[in-house]
Amino acid sequence: MYKNKTNLIGLVIPDISHPFFSKIVKFIERDLYLKDYKMILCNATENSEKEKEYLTMLQENKVDGIIIGSHTLETEFYTKIRSPIVALDRYLSDSIPVISSNHAQGGRLAAEKLIENGCKNVLQVVGSRKVDTPSNERHDDFEKMMKENGIQCNSVELEWNKFSFSDYEIVSKYILEEYPDVDGIFSVDLVASSIIKYAQKKNIQIPEDLKVVGYDGTDISQIVNPSITTIRQPFELISSSTVDILDRLIKKEKDIPIKNIFDVQLIEGETTL
Amino acid sequence: MYKNKTNLIGLVIPDISHPFFSKIVKFIERDLYLKDYKMILCNATENSEKEKEYLTMLQENKVDGIIIGSHTLETEFYTKIRSPIVALDRYLSDSIPVISSNHAQGGRLAAEKLIENGCKNVLQVVGSRKVDTPSNERHDDFEKMMKENGIQCNSVELEWNKFSFSDYEIVSKYILEEYPDVDGIFSVDLVASSIIKYAQKKNIQIPEDLKVVGYDGTDISQIVNPSITTIRQPFELISSSTVDILDRLIKKEKDIPIKNIFDVQLIEGETTL
C-alpha cells in the first residue's frame, strides 16, 4: 500500500479574502482532512516567488502534492514538474489535470436570462485576459448568444489583480457613466454588488431599468439588496473532485482525467424579472 | 542561534468563509511568510477532534507553533501544553498570550455614536456567551453607557455556531418584529447587513428611522447600500502582533506580554447621521 510521506498539501490561490476563494478553501480543507491530509495555504497574488517556492517544496518532497488556483509563472515552469499537481480553474499545461465549472454554460445561462428579460443593450465585465483561466470562456458564449439574438453586447475588461471593493467602485462608476443606455449587466457577484449600489445612488431602478446577472454564487449575492440573480459555481463538487484527483495522482493511479468540468446553476434573485 | 524544526505553523479558526476570518488569515499568512513560516490552516467549527489533533501535532513537533482562534476544548487541555501557542481573540488560559482588539472601547464608540444620534431605545446583537472571547466585552460597556444615559438597551443573543446568512435573516426578522420601537442597532457587520436588508423590505428608513452601527469593519460594510457605520478591528496590527509573539515564543524569548490589546476605530458610513 502507498504511504504518504508528509500528508501535507500546498494550496496556492490569489487571495483568501476574496469570497470565491474563502468559500472554496473551506470545502477543500474539509475534503483534504477527510483523506487525512493537512493544507498549507499560500496567498500568491502579490508575489510570484511564493508560488515558485511551493513548487520547489513539492520537488523536495516537503509536501505530497499541490493545488494551484493561481498562475503567476511561465508555462515551462509547470510542464517540467512530474510531481502531483492539479489546477483549480487554471490552465497550466496539457498534462496537469484541471478542475473547473462549466463556464461556457454559465455564460449561456446568463445570456438566456437577460434575453428572456427583454434586454436590448447589454454589457459584460470581463476578467483580465492576462490570466489563462477557463473562467474567461463564459464571455465568448455570452457574446455569441447576444449577437445571434441581435442584441448589442459591450465588454469592459477589469485590470489584472484589481480585487478590492474600491477598484470595483471605480469600474461601476465608469460603466454607468460611459454606457448610460445599457439595460443588462453580467459580472462577478462582487462587481455586480458595486454596480447595484452605484445604480441605486443614481436612482436607476433594478430590475425595471437595469437587469443584473452575477457570477460565482458567493454569499454576497444574498447579502445585498436586491439579492442578485447569479450563476452559482458548484463549490462542493469542484472541491471534492480536486481533492480526489490529487489523491489519485499521489497514489500513482492510472487514467486520471485531465479535464474535469462541472455544471453551474442559475439562482434566481431580485435583479432580474 | 535558534533553528526552526519545521517552519510550519498551525492556524485553527472556526470558519474561513466568514469575512472576518478570511481577512485576518490573509494578513497572518503574509506576516508568517515574512518570518519564513508556512501556515497550515484548520477550520475547526464542526469538529473539536480537529483542534485536538493540531495540538497533538504541536506536541509531536510536527509544527513549530499554533495560533488558536477557535475554542472547542476544555480549559485543562490548553493549560497542560508547554509548547508555543498564542490565542487569537480567545481566552484559553492565564499563561497563553492573547491578541485581540480593544473590544470594550469598541462597545463605547458604538454607544457614543448612537447616543449622539439621539437614539432612545437601542438593541445589541450579542455573540453566544458560550464562547469565552474578549469580543464579548464590547457588550458590557455598550450596555453600561446606555444605562448611564437613561437609554433603554435590549440584547438578543445569537445561537452558538450560527454563521450562515440564512441564520442572520431569521434573527433580523425576529428583531424587527419583536422590537418595532427600536431606533438604534449594534451588531457585527454581517448581521447588520441582514437587518438593513430586512428593514428596507419593511420600508423602515435608514438612518432616519433606524440607526445601525456594525462591528468588525469587513468589506461587507462597504459593499451594502447604505454603507454601514462600523467599528473596524485593526486586522493588520492583530496579525503582526500574533505572528511576532508566536515567533518570540518559538525562539524561547523571555518576558512575552500575555495581554496584547489594540485600539479599534469607528468608520463613518451611511447608517448613522
Coordinates of C-alpha atoms in Angstrom, one line a residue, chain B residues 61-187:
Chain B
N61 CA 7.0 18.7 16.9
K62 CA 5.3 18.4 13.5
V63 CA 4.6 22.2 13.7
D64 CA 6.7 24.8 15.5
G65 CA 3.7 26.7 17.0
I66 CA 0.0 27.2 16.9
I67 CA -2.3 30.1 16.6
I68 CA -5.8 29.3 18.1
G69 CA -8.7 31.4 17.0
S70 CA -11.2 28.7 17.9
H71 CA -12.1 27.3 21.2
T72 CA -13.7 23.9 21.2
L73 CA -11.8 22.1 24.0
E74 CA -11.9 22.2 27.8
T75 CA -9.5 24.7 29.5
E76 CA -7.4 21.9 31.1
F77 CA -6.5 20.8 27.6
Y78 CA -4.7 24.1 26.9
T79 CA -3.1 24.7 30.2
K80 CA -1.2 21.4 30.0
I81 CA 0.6 22.4 26.9
R82 CA 4.1 23.9 27.2
S83 CA 4.7 24.5 23.5
P84 CA 4.4 27.8 21.6
I85 CA 0.7 28.8 21.4
V86 CA -1.0 32.1 21.0
A87 CA -4.7 32.8 21.2
L88 CA -6.3 35.0 18.6
D89 CA -9.2 36.7 20.3
R90 CA -9.9 33.9 22.7
Y91 CA -9.1 33.3 26.4
L92 CA -7.5 29.9 26.6
S93 CA -5.5 30.0 29.9
D94 CA -3.6 32.6 32.0
S95 CA -0.3 31.6 30.6
I96 CA -1.2 31.7 26.9
P97 CA -0.7 35.1 25.2
V98 CA -3.9 36.6 23.8
I99 CA -4.1 39.1 21.0
S100 CA -7.3 41.0 20.4
S101 CA -8.9 44.3 19.7
N102 CA -9.9 46.6 22.5
H103 CA -13.5 45.4 22.3
A104 CA -14.6 47.4 25.4
Q105 CA -13.5 50.6 23.5
G106 CA -15.5 49.3 20.5
G107 CA -18.6 49.0 22.6
R108 CA -18.2 52.5 23.9
L109 CA -17.5 54.0 20.5
A110 CA -20.7 52.4 19.1
A111 CA -22.7 53.5 22.1
E112 CA -21.4 57.1 21.8
K113 CA -22.4 57.2 18.2
L114 CA -26.0 56.0 18.8
I115 CA -26.3 58.4 21.7
E116 CA -25.1 61.4 19.6
N117 CA -27.7 60.3 17.0
G118 CA -30.4 60.7 19.6
C119 CA -31.4 57.1 20.0
K120 CA -33.7 56.3 22.9
N121 CA -34.3 52.6 22.6
V122 CA -31.4 50.5 21.3
L123 CA -30.7 46.8 20.7
Q124 CA -27.4 45.0 20.5
V125 CA -27.0 41.6 18.9
V126 CA -24.7 39.6 21.3
G127 CA -22.4 36.7 20.2
S128 CA -23.0 33.4 22.0
R129 CA -21.9 33.7 25.6
K130 CA -20.8 30.0 25.3
V131 CA -17.6 31.2 23.6
D132 CA -15.2 32.8 26.0
T133 CA -13.9 35.6 23.8
P134 CA -12.7 39.1 24.6
S135 CA -15.0 40.1 21.8
N136 CA -18.0 39.8 24.2
E137 CA -16.6 42.6 26.3
R138 CA -18.0 45.2 23.9
H139 CA -21.5 44.3 25.1
D140 CA -21.0 45.2 28.8
D141 CA -19.5 48.6 28.0
F142 CA -22.2 49.3 25.4
E143 CA -25.0 48.5 27.9
K144 CA -23.4 50.4 30.7
M145 CA -23.1 53.6 28.6
M146 CA -26.7 53.3 27.5
K147 CA -27.9 52.9 31.1
E148 CA -25.8 55.9 32.3
N149 CA -27.6 57.9 29.6
G150 CA -31.1 56.7 30.5
I151 CA -31.5 54.8 27.2
Q152 CA -33.3 51.5 27.0
C153 CA -30.9 48.8 25.9
N154 CA -32.2 45.4 24.7
S155 CA -30.0 42.4 23.9
V156 CA -30.6 39.5 21.6
E157 CA -28.1 36.6 21.8
L158 CA -27.1 34.7 18.7
E159 CA -27.1 30.9 18.9
W160 CA -23.7 29.3 19.0
N161 CA -22.1 28.5 15.6
K162 CA -24.9 30.1 13.6
F163 CA -22.7 31.7 11.0
S164 CA -24.7 31.5 7.8
F165 CA -26.6 34.3 6.1
S166 CA -29.9 32.5 6.3
D167 CA -29.4 32.2 10.1
Y168 CA -28.9 36.0 10.2
E169 CA -32.1 36.5 8.2
I170 CA -34.1 34.7 10.8
V171 CA -32.6 36.9 13.6
S172 CA -33.2 40.1 11.6
K173 CA -36.8 39.2 11.1
Y174 CA -37.2 38.4 14.8
I175 CA -35.6 41.6 15.9
L176 CA -37.6 43.9 13.7
E177 CA -40.9 42.2 14.5
E178 CA -40.4 41.8 18.3
Y179 CA -38.8 45.2 18.8
P180 CA -40.6 47.5 16.4
D181 CA -39.8 50.6 18.6
V182 CA -36.0 50.2 18.5
D183 CA -34.3 53.2 16.9
G184 CA -30.6 52.0 17.1
I185 CA -28.9 48.7 16.5
F186 CA -25.4 47.4 17.2
S187 CA -24.2 44.1 15.7

